[in-house]
PDB file of C-alpha atoms in Angstrom:
ATOM      1  CA  MET R 121       5.575 -34.592  21.962  1.00  0.00           C
ATOM      2  CA  THR R 122       4.858 -30.995  21.022  1.00  0.00           C
ATOM      3  CA  PRO R 123       1.382 -29.894  22.164  1.00  0.00           C
ATOM      4  CA  LYS R 124      -1.168 -29.045  19.523  1.00  0.00           C
ATOM      5  CA  ALA R 125      -1.576 -25.491  18.298  1.00  0.00           C
ATOM      6  CA  PRO R 126      -4.773 -23.646  19.244  1.00  0.00           C
ATOM      7  CA  THR R 127      -7.500 -24.450  16.744  1.00  0.00           C
ATOM      8  CA  ASP R 128      -8.471 -20.777  16.570  1.00  0.00           C
ATOM      9  CA  TRP R 129      -5.042 -19.565  15.425  1.00  0.00           C
ATOM     10  CA  PHE R 130      -6.459 -18.776  12.001  1.00  0.00           C
ATOM     11  CA  HIS R 131     -10.170 -18.624  12.654  1.00  0.00           C
ATOM     12  CA  GLU R 132     -12.675 -18.934   9.869  1.00  0.00           C
ATOM     13  CA  ASP R 133     -12.744 -15.273   8.890  1.00  0.00           C
ATOM     14  CA  PHE R 134      -9.067 -14.456   9.487  1.00  0.00           C
ATOM     15  CA  PHE R 135      -8.292 -14.763   5.777  1.00  0.00           C
ATOM     16  CA  ARG R 136     -11.553 -13.307   4.533  1.00  0.00           C
ATOM     17  CA  VAL R 137      -9.792 -11.801   1.522  1.00  0.00           C
ATOM     18  CA  PRO R 138      -8.320 -14.427  -0.854  1.00  0.00           C
ATOM     19  CA  VAL R 139      -5.075 -12.503  -1.360  1.00  0.00           C
ATOM     20  CA  ILE R 140      -2.131 -11.833   0.939  1.00  0.00           C
ATOM     21  CA  ALA R 141       0.680  -9.470  -0.056  1.00  0.00           C
ATOM     22  CA  VAL R 142       4.173 -10.944   0.298  1.00  0.00           C
ATOM     23  CA  LEU R 143       6.954  -8.349   0.501  1.00  0.00           C
ATOM     24  CA  ARG R 144      10.593  -9.370   0.240  1.00  0.00           C
ATOM     25  CA  GLY R 145      13.933  -7.549   0.125  1.00  0.00           C
ATOM     26  CA  LEU R 146      12.546  -4.015   0.450  1.00  0.00           C
ATOM     27  CA  SER R 147      13.641  -0.992   2.430  1.00  0.00           C
ATOM     28  CA  PRO R 148      11.309   0.068   5.261  1.00  0.00           C
ATOM     29  CA  ASP R 149       9.936   2.975   3.212  1.00  0.00           C
ATOM     30  CA  GLU R 150       9.332   0.860   0.106  1.00  0.00           C
ATOM     31  CA  ALA R 151       7.817  -1.953   2.165  1.00  0.00           C
ATOM     32  CA  VAL R 152       5.320   0.469   3.718  1.00  0.00           C
ATOM     33  CA  ARG R 153       4.599   1.943   0.287  1.00  0.00           C
ATOM     34  CA  ARG R 154       3.772  -1.461  -1.198  1.00  0.00           C
ATOM     35  CA  ALA R 155       1.840  -2.558   1.871  1.00  0.00           C
ATOM     36  CA  THR R 156      -0.253   0.589   1.577  1.00  0.00           C
ATOM     37  CA  ARG R 157      -0.976  -0.203  -2.064  1.00  0.00           C
ATOM     38  CA  ALA R 158      -2.103  -3.657  -1.002  1.00  0.00           C
ATOM     39  CA  TRP R 159      -4.353  -2.346   1.770  1.00  0.00           C
ATOM     40  CA  ASP R 160      -5.849   0.282  -0.532  1.00  0.00           C
ATOM     41  CA  ALA R 161      -6.571  -2.479  -3.062  1.00  0.00           C
ATOM     42  CA  GLY R 162      -8.615  -4.363  -0.469  1.00  0.00           C
ATOM     43  CA  VAL R 163      -5.974  -6.776   0.827  1.00  0.00           C
ATOM     44  CA  GLU R 164      -6.115  -7.204   4.595  1.00  0.00           C
ATOM     45  CA  HIS R 165      -2.959  -9.130   5.426  1.00  0.00           C
ATOM     46  CA  VAL R 166       0.658  -8.507   4.508  1.00  0.00           C
ATOM     47  CA  GLU R 167       3.675 -10.771   5.006  1.00  0.00           C
ATOM     48  CA  VAL R 168       7.143  -9.233   5.243  1.00  0.00           C
ATOM     49  CA  THR R 169       9.934 -11.770   4.955  1.00  0.00           C
ATOM     50  CA  ILE R 170      12.860 -11.608   7.380  1.00  0.00           C
ATOM     51  CA  GLU R 171      15.354 -14.067   5.916  1.00  0.00           C
ATOM     52  CA  THR R 172      18.131 -11.789   7.206  1.00  0.00           C
ATOM     53  CA  PRO R 173      18.334  -9.509  10.279  1.00  0.00           C
ATOM     54  CA  ASP R 174      18.556  -6.509   7.920  1.00  0.00           C
ATOM     55  CA  ALA R 175      14.938  -7.152   6.908  1.00  0.00           C
ATOM     56  CA  VAL R 176      13.517  -6.852  10.424  1.00  0.00           C
ATOM     57  CA  PRO R 177      13.244  -3.008  10.315  1.00  0.00           C
ATOM     58  CA  SER R 178      11.026  -3.336   7.229  1.00  0.00           C
ATOM     59  CA  LEU R 179       8.754  -5.739   9.108  1.00  0.00           C
ATOM     60  CA  ALA R 180       8.594  -3.371  12.073  1.00  0.00           C
ATOM     61  CA  ALA R 181       7.777  -0.406   9.820  1.00  0.00           C
ATOM     62  CA  VAL R 182       4.933  -2.237   8.083  1.00  0.00           C
ATOM     63  CA  ALA R 183       3.607  -3.568  11.394  1.00  0.00           C
ATOM     64  CA  SER R 184       3.554  -0.016  12.768  1.00  0.00           C
ATOM     65  CA  ALA R 185       1.649   1.246   9.723  1.00  0.00           C
ATOM     66  CA  ALA R 186      -0.750  -1.692   9.996  1.00  0.00           C
ATOM     67  CA  THR R 187      -1.684  -0.755  13.558  1.00  0.00           C
ATOM     68  CA  GLU R 188      -3.393   2.388  12.289  1.00  0.00           C
ATOM     69  CA  ARG R 189      -5.521   0.285   9.929  1.00  0.00           C
ATOM     70  CA  GLY R 190      -6.281  -2.505  12.362  1.00  0.00           C
ATOM     71  CA  VAL R 191      -4.865  -5.205  10.089  1.00  0.00           C
ATOM     72  CA  ALA R 192      -2.411  -8.055  10.706  1.00  0.00           C
ATOM     73  CA  VAL R 193       1.151  -8.303   9.449  1.00  0.00           C
ATOM     74  CA  GLY R 194       3.082 -11.571   9.359  1.00  0.00           C
ATOM     75  CA  ALA R 195       6.805 -12.310   9.414  1.00  0.00           C
ATOM     76  CA  GLY R 196       7.855 -14.593   6.579  1.00  0.00           C
ATOM     77  CA  THR R 197      10.726 -16.992   5.839  1.00  0.00           C
ATOM     78  CA  ILE R 198      10.916 -18.185   9.442  1.00  0.00           C
ATOM     79  CA  ILE R 199      13.283 -21.164   9.388  1.00  0.00           C
ATOM     80  CA  ASP R 200      14.608 -21.273  12.958  1.00  0.00           C
ATOM     81  CA  PRO R 201      13.197 -20.520  16.431  1.00  0.00           C
ATOM     82  CA  GLU R 202      15.532 -17.567  16.967  1.00  0.00           C
ATOM     83  CA  GLN R 203      13.735 -15.632  14.234  1.00  0.00           C
ATOM     84  CA  LEU R 204      10.553 -15.824  16.282  1.00  0.00           C
ATOM     85  CA  VAL R 205      12.199 -13.544  18.830  1.00  0.00           C
ATOM     86  CA  ALA R 206      12.773 -10.892  16.162  1.00  0.00           C
ATOM     87  CA  ALA R 207       9.279 -11.378  14.737  1.00  0.00           C
ATOM     88  CA  THR R 208       7.706 -10.889  18.153  1.00  0.00           C
ATOM     89  CA  ALA R 209       9.817  -7.791  18.851  1.00  0.00           C
ATOM     90  CA  ALA R 210       8.731  -6.317  15.503  1.00  0.00           C
ATOM     91  CA  ASN R 211       5.055  -6.846  16.459  1.00  0.00           C
ATOM     92  CA  ALA R 212       4.280  -9.509  13.862  1.00  0.00           C
ATOM     93  CA  SER R 213       0.809 -10.985  14.357  1.00  0.00           C
ATOM     94  CA  PHE R 214       1.683 -14.331  12.745  1.00  0.00           C
ATOM     95  CA  THR R 215       4.617 -16.071  11.086  1.00  0.00           C
ATOM     96  CA  VAL R 216       5.116 -17.963   7.838  1.00  0.00           C
ATOM     97  CA  SER R 217       7.721 -20.565   6.880  1.00  0.00           C
ATOM     98  CA  PRO R 218       8.772 -22.116   3.560  1.00  0.00           C
ATOM     99  CA  GLY R 219       8.766 -25.523   5.254  1.00  0.00           C
ATOM    100  CA  LEU R 220       7.584 -27.513   8.251  1.00  0.00           C
ATOM    101  CA  ASP R 221      10.141 -27.391  11.071  1.00  0.00           C
ATOM    102  CA  ASP R 222       9.330 -29.116  14.360  1.00  0.00           C
ATOM    103  CA  ALA R 223      11.365 -26.697  16.486  1.00  0.00           C
ATOM    104  CA  VAL R 224       9.719 -23.644  14.914  1.00  0.00           C
ATOM    105  CA  VAL R 225       6.242 -25.111  15.405  1.00  0.00           C
ATOM    106  CA  ALA R 226       7.026 -25.969  19.033  1.00  0.00           C
ATOM    107  CA  GLU R 227       8.336 -22.490  19.810  1.00  0.00           C
ATOM    108  CA  SER R 228       5.388 -20.860  18.017  1.00  0.00           C
ATOM    109  CA  ILE R 229       2.993 -22.854  20.187  1.00  0.00           C
ATOM    110  CA  ARG R 230       4.942 -21.911  23.305  1.00  0.00           C
ATOM    111  CA  ARG R 231       4.763 -18.239  22.374  1.00  0.00           C
ATOM    112  CA  GLY R 232       1.138 -18.393  21.238  1.00  0.00           C
ATOM    113  CA  LEU R 233       2.245 -16.959  17.902  1.00  0.00           C
ATOM    114  CA  PRO R 234       0.126 -18.239  14.974  1.00  0.00           C
ATOM    115  CA  HIS R 235       2.327 -20.054  12.470  1.00  0.00           C
ATOM    116  CA  LEU R 236       1.731 -20.977   8.828  1.00  0.00           C
ATOM    117  CA  PRO R 237       4.216 -23.689   7.788  1.00  0.00           C
ATOM    118  CA  GLY R 238       5.055 -24.592   4.221  1.00  0.00           C
ATOM    119  CA  VAL R 239       4.221 -28.020   2.801  1.00  0.00           C
ATOM    120  CA  ALA R 240       4.800 -29.743  -0.516  1.00  0.00           C
ATOM    121  CA  THR R 241       3.922 -33.393   0.195  1.00  0.00           C
ATOM    122  CA  ALA R 242       1.137 -35.449   1.750  1.00  0.00           C
ATOM    123  CA  SER R 243       3.541 -36.582   4.484  1.00  0.00           C
ATOM    124  CA  GLU R 244       4.215 -32.971   5.486  1.00  0.00           C
ATOM    125  CA  ILE R 245       0.481 -32.287   5.606  1.00  0.00           C
ATOM    126  CA  LEU R 246       0.049 -35.278   7.916  1.00  0.00           C
ATOM    127  CA  ARG R 247       2.799 -33.956  10.208  1.00  0.00           C
ATOM    128  CA  ALA R 248       1.183 -30.540  10.288  1.00  0.00           C
ATOM    129  CA  ARG R 249      -2.218 -32.046  11.102  1.00  0.00           C
ATOM    130  CA  ALA R 250      -0.626 -33.936  14.004  1.00  0.00           C
ATOM    131  CA  TYR R 251       0.230 -30.542  15.482  1.00  0.00           C
ATOM    132  CA  GLY R 252      -3.347 -29.357  15.017  1.00  0.00           C
ATOM    133  CA  LEU R 253      -2.483 -27.111  12.076  1.00  0.00           C
ATOM    134  CA  SER R 254      -5.171 -26.814   9.415  1.00  0.00           C
ATOM    135  CA  TRP R 255      -3.931 -23.680   7.586  1.00  0.00           C
ATOM    136  CA  LEU R 256      -0.827 -24.484   5.539  1.00  0.00           C
ATOM    137  CA  LYS R 257       1.318 -22.765   2.943  1.00  0.00           C
ATOM    138  CA  ALA R 258       1.578 -24.582  -0.400  1.00  0.00           C
ATOM    139  CA  PHE R 259       5.129 -23.765  -1.476  1.00  0.00           C
ATOM    140  CA  PRO R 260       6.412 -23.244  -4.077  1.00  0.00           C
ATOM    141  CA  ALA R 261       2.924 -23.049  -5.522  1.00  0.00           C
ATOM    142  CA  SER R 262       3.956 -22.247  -9.079  1.00  0.00           C
ATOM    143  CA  VAL R 263       6.023 -25.457  -9.150  1.00  0.00           C
ATOM    144  CA  LEU R 264       3.437 -27.613  -7.368  1.00  0.00           C
ATOM    145  CA  GLY R 265       0.674 -26.354  -9.647  1.00  0.00           C
ATOM    146  CA  PRO R 266      -3.123 -26.266  -9.244  1.00  0.00           C
ATOM    147  CA  ASP R 267      -3.416 -30.010  -9.874  1.00  0.00           C
ATOM    148  CA  TRP R 268      -1.364 -30.655  -6.719  1.00  0.00           C
ATOM    149  CA  VAL R 269      -3.887 -28.624  -4.739  1.00  0.00           C
ATOM    150  CA  LYS R 270      -6.793 -30.599  -6.196  1.00  0.00           C
ATOM    151  CA  ALA R 271      -5.043 -33.851  -5.345  1.00  0.00           C
ATOM    152  CA  MET R 272      -4.330 -32.828  -1.743  1.00  0.00           C
ATOM    153  CA  LYS R 273      -7.842 -31.508  -1.105  1.00  0.00           C
ATOM    154  CA  GLY R 274      -9.150 -35.025  -1.741  1.00  0.00           C
ATOM    155  CA  PRO R 275      -7.627 -36.763   1.305  1.00  0.00           C
ATOM    156  CA  PHE R 276      -7.373 -33.521   3.310  1.00  0.00           C
ATOM    157  CA  PRO R 277     -10.651 -31.655   2.698  1.00  0.00           C
ATOM    158  CA  GLY R 278     -10.383 -29.718   5.951  1.00  0.00           C
ATOM    159  CA  THR R 279      -6.974 -28.288   5.115  1.00  0.00           C
ATOM    160  CA  GLN R 280      -6.828 -24.673   3.960  1.00  0.00           C
ATOM    161  CA  PHE R 281      -3.972 -23.763   1.626  1.00  0.00           C
ATOM    162  CA  VAL R 282      -2.267 -20.415   1.106  1.00  0.00           C
ATOM    163  CA  ALA R 283      -0.469 -20.633  -2.235  1.00  0.00           C
ATOM    164  CA  THR R 284       2.732 -18.588  -2.502  1.00  0.00           C
ATOM    165  CA  GLY R 285       5.816 -18.635  -4.671  1.00  0.00           C
ATOM    166  CA  GLY R 286       5.649 -17.437  -8.272  1.00  0.00           C
ATOM    167  CA  MET R 287       2.029 -16.323  -8.045  1.00  0.00           C
ATOM    168  CA  SER R 288       0.521 -13.374  -9.914  1.00  0.00           C
ATOM    169  CA  VAL R 289      -2.903 -11.846 -10.223  1.00  0.00           C
ATOM    170  CA  ALA R 290      -3.091 -13.384 -13.717  1.00  0.00           C
ATOM    171  CA  THR R 291      -2.865 -16.933 -12.319  1.00  0.00           C
ATOM    172  CA  ALA R 292      -4.610 -16.421  -8.980  1.00  0.00           C
ATOM    173  CA  SER R 293      -8.091 -17.444 -10.149  1.00  0.00           C
ATOM    174  CA  THR R 294      -6.786 -20.796 -11.414  1.00  0.00           C
ATOM    175  CA  TYR R 295      -5.413 -21.684  -7.988  1.00  0.00           C
ATOM    176  CA  LEU R 296      -8.513 -20.485  -6.158  1.00  0.00           C
ATOM    177  CA  ALA R 297     -10.652 -22.628  -8.452  1.00  0.00           C
ATOM    178  CA  ALA R 298      -8.418 -25.609  -7.632  1.00  0.00           C
ATOM    179  CA  GLY R 299      -9.199 -25.282  -3.931  1.00  0.00           C
ATOM    180  CA  VAL R 300      -6.664 -22.784  -2.590  1.00  0.00           C
ATOM    181  CA  SER R 301      -8.124 -20.409   0.013  1.00  0.00           C
ATOM    182  CA  VAL R 302      -5.607 -17.569  -0.342  1.00  0.00           C
ATOM    183  CA  VAL R 303      -3.018 -16.604  -2.953  1.00  0.00           C
ATOM    184  CA  GLY R 304       0.178 -14.742  -2.025  1.00  0.00           C
ATOM    185  CA  LEU R 305       1.000 -11.941  -4.464  1.00  0.00           C
ATOM    186  CA  SER R 306       4.185  -9.904  -4.507  1.00  0.00           C
ATOM    187  CA  SER R 307       5.306  -8.075  -7.641  1.00  0.00           C
ATOM    188  CA  ASP R 308       1.754  -6.911  -8.362  1.00  0.00           C
ATOM    189  CA  PHE R 309       2.168  -4.295  -5.634  1.00  0.00           C
ATOM    190  CA  ALA R 310       5.303  -2.783  -7.175  1.00  0.00           C
ATOM    191  CA  SER R 311       3.149  -0.314  -9.099  1.00  0.00           C
ATOM    192  CA  ASP R 312      -0.177   1.470  -8.852  1.00  0.00           C
ATOM    193  CA  GLU R 313      -1.290  -0.312 -12.017  1.00  0.00           C
ATOM    194  CA  GLY R 314      -0.590  -3.691 -10.468  1.00  0.00           C
ATOM    195  CA  ALA R 315      -2.510  -2.769  -7.339  1.00  0.00           C
ATOM    196  CA  VAL R 316      -5.479  -1.688  -9.460  1.00  0.00           C
ATOM    197  CA  ALA R 317      -5.448  -5.103 -11.150  1.00  0.00           C
ATOM    198  CA  VAL R 318      -5.541  -6.759  -7.721  1.00  0.00           C
ATOM    199  CA  ARG R 319      -8.448  -4.549  -6.662  1.00  0.00           C
ATOM    200  CA  GLU R 320     -10.382  -5.518  -9.788  1.00  0.00           C
ATOM    201  CA  PHE R 321      -9.576  -9.184  -9.209  1.00  0.00           C
ATOM    202  CA  LEU R 322     -10.829  -9.031  -5.632  1.00  0.00           C
ATOM    203  CA  GLY R 323     -14.015  -7.313  -6.769  1.00  0.00           C
ATOM    204  CA  ALA R 324     -14.674 -10.050  -9.315  1.00  0.00           C
ATOM    205  CA  ALA R 325     -13.878 -12.748  -6.746  1.00  0.00           C
ATOM    206  CA  ALA R 326     -16.341 -11.214  -4.282  1.00  0.00           C
ATOM    207  CA  GLU R 327     -19.081 -11.156  -6.914  1.00  0.00           C
ATOM    208  CA  THR R 328     -18.438 -14.811  -7.754  1.00  0.00           C
ATOM    209  CA  ALA R 329     -18.581 -15.738  -4.060  1.00  0.00           C
ATOM    210  CA  ASP R 330     -21.853 -13.840  -3.635  1.00  0.00           C
ATOM    211  CA  ARG R 331     -23.435 -15.619  -6.601  1.00  0.00           C
ATOM    212  CA  GLY R 332     -22.308 -18.955  -5.185  1.00  0.00           C
ATOM    213  CA  ALA R 333     -23.850 -18.122  -1.810  1.00  0.00           C
ATOM    214  CA  LEU R 334     -27.149 -17.235  -3.479  1.00  0.00           C
ATOM    215  CA  ARG R 335     -27.238 -20.521  -5.379  1.00  0.00           C
ATOM    216  CA  ARG R 336     -26.651 -22.474  -2.160  1.00  0.00           C
ATOM    217  CA  ALA R 337     -29.353 -20.540  -0.269  1.00  0.00           C
TER     218      ALA R 337
END
């Protein structure tokens, strides 16, 4: 049986900001441009998908830019173990998958490379928990909906969900209120105006969190 993943892969404050930028199908220059917009808006983590080998240079470019800021960049759309080789070579700090693949999880554990698998059913969550994984990607989140998150948080209260797939800053608060820990945004970083909207959203989310902390104190 595959050994369990380290419990500190995604430690409590790894995803301190409730938004991750997901960049797909972009040239290296455009990927860095959008990643920079995300970082300037207050987003800490960026995911660059590498569904094809042609996308790996974009991941490497963003990872290089991230080094100067001291932030983490993940490689997305990992569906086979061979992609982990490319992700490691491009200096990805973690990987993300649209599904839960046993071989990918096993190789991630062997490499010590934090992995965020995608789930869409209770059975997949149970499989992920058997590997020691508590941070999971709810995908496709726009299809699953916020009610799915509420339903899954009942039997799996210790599971942290990152909702990606069809998300926007306009719908992000609904998913966070349903129990999602992080929302993956993409098209919002295509323009300066979109990035400003994300910055304002994160500011409002921080104020809400602060008020909640005061009430609990």
